[in-house]
Amino acid sequence: MIRVAVIGGSGYTGGELLRILSIHSKVEITLVTSREYAGKPISLVHPNLKGILNMNFSQLSLDKIGDKADTVFLALPHKVSLNYVPKLLEMGLQVIDLSADFRLKDPEEYKKWYGIEHPYPDLLKKSVYGLPELHYEELKGAKLIASPGCNATATILALAPVVGNGISADLKFISDVKVSSSEGGMKPREGSHHPERENAIRPYEPEGHRHAAEAEQELSLLAKKPVKVSIVPHAVSSIRGALASAHAWLNDNYDDIEIWKKIAEFYRGRKFIRIIRGGLHPYPDPKYVIGSNFADIGFAQERRIMRLTMFAAIDNLVKGAAGQAVQNFNISRGFNEDEGLRAPPLRPA
Amino acid sequence: MIRVAVIGGSGYTGGELLRILSIHSKVEITLVTSREYAGKPISLVHPNLKGILNMNFSQLSLDKIGDKADTVFLALPHKVSLNYVPKLLEMGLQVIDLSADFRLKDPEEYKKWYGIEHPYPDLLKKSVYGLPELHYEELKGAKLIASPGCNATATILALAPVVGNGISADLKFISDVKVSSSEGGMKPREGSHHPERENAIRPYEPEGHRHAAEAEQELSLLAKKPVKVSIVPHAVSSIRGALASAHAWLNDNYDDIEIWKKIAEFYRGRKFIRIIRGGLHPYPDPKYVIGSNFADIGFAQERRIMRLTMFAAIDNLVKGAAGQAVQNFNISRGFNEDEGLRAPPLRPA
Amino acid sequence: MIRVAVIGGSGYTGGELLRILSIHSKVEITLVTSREYAGKPISLVHPNLKGILNMNFSQLSLDKIGDKADTVFLALPHKVSLNYVPKLLEMGLQVIDLSADFRLKDPEEYKKWYGIEHPYPDLLKKSVYGLPELHYEELKGAKLIASPGCNATATILALAPVVGNGISADLKFISDVKVSSSEGGMKPREGSHHPERENAIRPYEPEGHRHAAEAEQELSLLAKKPVKVSIVPHAVSSIRGALASAHAWLNDNYDDIEIWKKIAEFYRGRKFIRIIRGGLHPYPDPKYVIGSNFADIGFAQERRIMRLTMFAAIDNLVKGAAGQAVQNFNISRGFNEDEGLRAPPLRPA
Amino acid sequence: MIRVAVIGGSGYTGGELLRILSIHSKVEITLVTSREYAGKPISLVHPNLKGILNMNFSQLSLDKIGDKADTVFLALPHKVSLNYVPKLLEMGLQVIDLSADFRLKDPEEYKKWYGIEHPYPDLLKKSVYGLPELHYEELKGAKLIASPGCNATATILALAPVVGNGISADLKFISDVKVSSSEGGMKPREGSHHPERENAIRPYEPEGHRHAAEAEQELSLLAKKPVKVSIVPHAVSSIRGALASAHAWLNDNYDDIEIWKKIAEFYRGRKFIRIIRGGLHPYPDPKYVIGSNFADIGFAQERRIMRLTMFAAIDNLVKGAAGQAVQNFNISRGFNEDEGLRAPPLRPA
């Protein structure tokens, strides 16, 4: 059994990690921290876990973690993770960081998008970008894993087969993402107030969304030349689920079957990728992955004008956050990739 | 491994049985029937199960079932189950029927509420009403289990501690139930059309709802005298979840702690009952049981006028249908009561 | 033209008053106050009013109001209205107060439910309870009108025909109300955070809800003997709309047509009451009154056990707040009752 | 008073026409037809109109219309309108057609997108494309008006200032539209079943959506050279509202204020256009136009890579259908452009 600590356990991502890890057969949850709720029962904040996880939140203390955990999941805000990761690594622990702090390889990019000098540029080189569909081999035995953001995950998974498998397109893409309210985290704000948020179809951060940096990094790596990606997120009414509709102008004409084959080939053997095409539900819809780690991939062409749209549907809290982190953990430890992640999607949901 | 057949696998209840049974460690799903979709992949109808259950639907043929299954789950409409149950039992199979056909012990009652003479009154005596919180012992080894309806489950679980544990009240109750759209099944109708159904707060079948018959049967049994229950369901916007608010006029005054104790005592040791009181979420809300087999029980008194409201929150497709059926199966077979049912509720959902 | 001031114009009720008054042909909006937004454009807070109401919010100053307004609508919290009403009346203005401060006739009751001694018991006698279906005549020329709360409005309108028109019932009622998120006002709270609020079916204030005081006052007046009402509100997913399901145990048996006639007779001539019975939508559903001042009234009997449920569906912000206040204003001024209130309900909505 | 007939009055668009026309001061509704509901009360199908429009549906008979109406609104499916328009015009009536049958000027285009030879190519030349923001002058006195589709309206209004006012961009655009469930009409289908439709984020018709033909026609006219538009609609959870996010790659760099000015200049004097920029709600969201004829226009640039997104938010049933048809009618008749359309948007909604 791997002893696991969850740092920052009182938010949605933390709660989702606990939901998944509580039924993971290789894991013992030994410590869950929360600054605000230290000393209080986890089920106070996460009422779904009542009767399942009978622990209290603890204060974060690095010393204690060393004694209690082999792997630490960090579900902290950006720039806060920075303070803990180096020490945890020094203590010999494995770190799976769900913040953006160790995702970008190039310190200049970090500075450009996050506004501060990265204090540990060396660690950036060592960390593995935890999108298993692209970095499976590097994840084995990894000590520091930077788990991707949800909009980046959806955008990259949608576009990787295009830039990575020889579909000839302009190398600039628009990823129009539709996101659910849980992406905004657990803290009430004016924009998350139910009467204001429900029924919204609302662009947010449509100018310079930070996940574009991750997407450009990963897709350029695959394309072996610079790729430009613009992410335009829109808040819609659902609680869970994100769909990336990544639009490309093609330089060539393809039959649908060719596109399908290139996607299937690109993702061959990847357990959590399902290719959606035809049938009653011919395109991906996050509705059908809710509660699971699946990413459903599909596409639609308008051949008349050589436009290709790639779709990727995920549950933003699972494949877009906690589930992917556990998937990364499983691969790094040599467990089955889907350990703890086998519960099928809920439906209808 | 128990070989299991699901008859009527293409509806929501059937799909939910498949979702749960597909990760049940003691079960092999050998046959899933659907009249409409025979020969077609299960994932065509249940896109959530793509990549999980790679089987086709079969035509229903009693002979084949005998060869292939030890236990049969029937997810068929009322009055259709009647045609199959006796034969399946004769063939030596265990039958877990999710329809209403074998729930009422008194054939007169069946006639009164369902409009036809019950053709197998003897079987009514033999069947066990599958509400494990009331009939745990009888379920052990049971060959015919009649799994309760969702509104009945919520109403009975809300009121059982009142009539069964000495809370002095008028023995007539109003159970005002709020139900989600999945209760109406998978077939589109005018009332289920999204623009008409979303945002509805709509009474339906408020005159003589049939689940009252089950509730009166079970609560009278507990009270050892006739209990009257009126169920008034209301369709609200959610997809999953039901809340029964069962209102009673008390004949005596109680402190809250006394009520709490009587509930706790009544449900002592029952794995899927959680008593909700105080904290950030002081009353049951189906939101926090979604995807799980929990029934959250709570109450509120207006002592000024001696009104007690008992609340029971369930996921109508799990504790209100497929999950409870699997719980019944587990108990009948001597498995852990929560086998296949350990995935925590989703949250937020 | 009547010059109108809206005090407390930045909340949902204030915004709704502005929405209605901006198209009222007999009204000129001369002043809208907001402590938080004074000096800022109204459309900053109410983006729906952009291009319609090109005014700024003002600070509240009693002197200015005297110069600028003939009628003042107060959309302030309970206990805050208390500070302004007497002075505004002294200045000769008409006051329509949407808070609870002048609704209860008996100062003892105010103390009991709101926890403080009422400082102006004389004014309680003079104020008219602004439910026009019960107090039409008194409203004519009224100088102080206390506009009812939404749950009180729905509960009273549902039960008035029972206690007021000779339907023989126990005089204690349970009004199980289903309410939308806009009832909670404009300020974000944990419980109103979209991921927590959407899909909720959540009892709130089920112990001693204050609107019961209004309902008991008004229904006792009608019955000419003490009536007991218990209100149990439940938060459901919609943004607008409230349904009261008011449950009664009858002392006699009635045909449906008799009940229908008694309701129709009771509400004869009342412009905003629609009686719903039969057809495709046989019971009231707030969906079909959204945006309008209608109250849809219906009922369902379970004659087997002499249970009657009365339903009243309203838009909580219109008939439950701002619309009713304008209706009161119209009657008090001798205008058409529906001036400014003629826009039909939206549908689908 | 203009005598108005609504042909096809039982769908959502028909109902919306009735909702608006019933409070239009220059109109008398003399006839409403429905094949399915002829002889039945309008309020049976449109429960919102109970108490407002006390008429029955009639069978469609061309002769009767001639006697009863001056203007006919046709809310019929595509290819059905074709059968009535020429005769109605011959009878001297004004026709406002909400179908697609007379929107495309070029008969070849009609054939290409709708699959049949257009039987009345001459009428195509005479009909006015009823987007008043582009064709105001032509609408005056027009006898045949082809009112645009909702996705076309949103797409064109978003992009017109780009191609029409000198913003230098590639002349191929992707309009990623998010649409509400009422766009699918009133007939229940599998995809509109509430448990399947709610929470969906679902691409539909992403290959060759027909509204692209209208958008290309209108935008090419403005640009005076061929413009390519690809429309990719996505079904999201709301009941009303559509947002077009129209993505463009710029050939030049602009300050935000320049873009803003070009939009403002382009739409100067257009009553139903509101430009949204900055403040609490910095981009258009259909939430704030619900129930009204407004189109809210905004934009976001990612200057780093010269991507411009233009947003247009409308209520799909009002500015996207019935409201725009009435706006066209008003202009054609010389009435105030906003007659019958002055009710502010609902909020929250």
PDB file of N, CA and C in Angstrom, chain D residues 9-33:
ATOM      1  N   GLY D   9     -49.484  28.342 -35.722  1.00  0.00           N
ATOM      2  CA  GLY D   9     -49.407  29.035 -34.438  1.00  0.00           C
ATOM      3  C   GLY D   9     -49.174  28.139 -33.251  1.00  0.00           C
ATOM      4  N   SER D  10     -48.976  26.835 -33.464  1.00  0.00           N
ATOM      5  CA  SER D  10     -48.906  25.961 -32.294  1.00  0.00           C
ATOM      6  C   SER D  10     -47.491  25.584 -31.883  1.00  0.00           C
ATOM      7  N   GLY D  11     -46.493  26.021 -32.636  1.00  0.00           N
ATOM      8  CA  GLY D  11     -45.113  25.739 -32.234  1.00  0.00           C
ATOM      9  C   GLY D  11     -44.561  26.834 -31.340  1.00  0.00           C
ATOM     10  N   TYR D  12     -43.290  26.747 -31.021  1.00  0.00           N
ATOM     11  CA  TYR D  12     -42.691  27.768 -30.156  1.00  0.00           C
ATOM     12  C   TYR D  12     -42.612  29.127 -30.857  1.00  0.00           C
ATOM     13  N   THR D  13     -42.270  29.120 -32.134  1.00  0.00           N
ATOM     14  CA  THR D  13     -42.176  30.393 -32.834  1.00  0.00           C
ATOM     15  C   THR D  13     -43.548  31.027 -32.971  1.00  0.00           C
ATOM     16  N   GLY D  14     -44.531  30.204 -33.290  1.00  0.00           N
ATOM     17  CA  GLY D  14     -45.896  30.705 -33.363  1.00  0.00           C
ATOM     18  C   GLY D  14     -46.356  31.262 -32.027  1.00  0.00           C
ATOM     19  N   GLY D  15     -46.078  30.527 -30.970  1.00  0.00           N
ATOM     20  CA  GLY D  15     -46.472  30.984 -29.635  1.00  0.00           C
ATOM     21  C   GLY D  15     -45.807  32.301 -29.279  1.00  0.00           C
ATOM     22  N   GLU D  16     -44.561  32.418 -29.682  1.00  0.00           N
ATOM     23  CA  GLU D  16     -43.821  33.648 -29.383  1.00  0.00           C
ATOM     24  C   GLU D  16     -44.380  34.829 -30.177  1.00  0.00           C
ATOM     25  N   LEU D  17     -44.754  34.583 -31.419  1.00  0.00           N
ATOM     26  CA  LEU D  17     -45.427  35.637 -32.196  1.00  0.00           C
ATOM     27  C   LEU D  17     -46.689  36.093 -31.467  1.00  0.00           C
ATOM     28  N   LEU D  18     -47.457  35.145 -30.965  1.00  0.00           N
ATOM     29  CA  LEU D  18     -48.700  35.499 -30.277  1.00  0.00           C
ATOM     30  C   LEU D  18     -48.416  36.259 -28.981  1.00  0.00           C
ATOM     31  N   ARG D  19     -47.387  35.821 -28.273  1.00  0.00           N
ATOM     32  CA  ARG D  19     -47.019  36.525 -27.040  1.00  0.00           C
ATOM     33  C   ARG D  19     -46.712  37.997 -27.331  1.00  0.00           C
ATOM     34  N   ILE D  20     -45.978  38.241 -28.412  1.00  0.00           N
ATOM     35  CA  ILE D  20     -45.574  39.613 -28.726  1.00  0.00           C
ATOM     36  C   ILE D  20     -46.736  40.399 -29.343  1.00  0.00           C
ATOM     37  N   LEU D  21     -47.420  39.781 -30.303  1.00  0.00           N
ATOM     38  CA  LEU D  21     -48.490  40.508 -31.003  1.00  0.00           C
ATOM     39  C   LEU D  21     -49.665  40.809 -30.084  1.00  0.00           C
ATOM     40  N   SER D  22     -49.850  39.994 -29.054  1.00  0.00           N
ATOM     41  CA  SER D  22     -51.006  40.224 -28.171  1.00  0.00           C
ATOM     42  C   SER D  22     -50.891  41.532 -27.403  1.00  0.00           C
ATOM     43  N   ILE D  23     -49.676  42.096 -27.303  1.00  0.00           N
ATOM     44  CA  ILE D  23     -49.568  43.399 -26.646  1.00  0.00           C
ATOM     45  C   ILE D  23     -49.086  44.491 -27.623  1.00  0.00           C
ATOM     46  N   HIS D  24     -49.214  44.221 -28.902  1.00  0.00           N
ATOM     47  CA  HIS D  24     -48.802  45.185 -29.931  1.00  0.00           C
ATOM     48  C   HIS D  24     -49.976  46.142 -30.166  1.00  0.00           C
ATOM     49  N   SER D  25     -49.721  47.442 -30.012  1.00  0.00           N
ATOM     50  CA  SER D  25     -50.834  48.393 -30.013  1.00  0.00           C
ATOM     51  C   SER D  25     -51.415  48.654 -31.400  1.00  0.00           C
ATOM     52  N   LYS D  26     -50.748  48.219 -32.449  1.00  0.00           N
ATOM     53  CA  LYS D  26     -51.237  48.508 -33.803  1.00  0.00           C
ATOM     54  C   LYS D  26     -51.822  47.273 -34.485  1.00  0.00           C
ATOM     55  N   VAL D  27     -51.985  46.225 -33.748  1.00  0.00           N
ATOM     56  CA  VAL D  27     -52.307  44.942 -34.364  1.00  0.00           C
ATOM     57  C   VAL D  27     -53.556  44.331 -33.750  1.00  0.00           C
ATOM     58  N   GLU D  28     -54.354  43.718 -34.601  1.00  0.00           N
ATOM     59  CA  GLU D  28     -55.430  42.875 -34.124  1.00  0.00           C
ATOM     60  C   GLU D  28     -55.184  41.474 -34.677  1.00  0.00           C
ATOM     61  N   ILE D  29     -55.070  40.506 -33.795  1.00  0.00           N
ATOM     62  CA  ILE D  29     -54.877  39.121 -34.243  1.00  0.00           C
ATOM     63  C   ILE D  29     -56.237  38.570 -34.637  1.00  0.00           C
ATOM     64  N   THR D  30     -56.375  38.241 -35.897  1.00  0.00           N
ATOM     65  CA  THR D  30     -57.708  37.820 -36.352  1.00  0.00           C
ATOM     66  C   THR D  30     -57.803  36.324 -36.622  1.00  0.00           C
ATOM     67  N   LEU D  31     -56.658  35.692 -36.794  1.00  0.00           N
ATOM     68  CA  LEU D  31     -56.701  34.283 -37.187  1.00  0.00           C
ATOM     69  C   LEU D  31     -55.387  33.619 -36.790  1.00  0.00           C
ATOM     70  N   VAL D  32     -55.504  32.446 -36.189  1.00  0.00           N
ATOM     71  CA  VAL D  32     -54.320  31.654 -35.847  1.00  0.00           C
ATOM     72  C   VAL D  32     -54.601  30.229 -36.278  1.00  0.00           C
ATOM     73  N   THR D  33     -53.763  29.692 -37.139  1.00  0.00           N
ATOM     74  CA  THR D  33     -54.065  28.348 -37.630  1.00  0.00           C
ATOM     75  C   THR D  33     -53.144  27.298 -37.016  1.00  0.00           C
TER      76      THR D  33
END
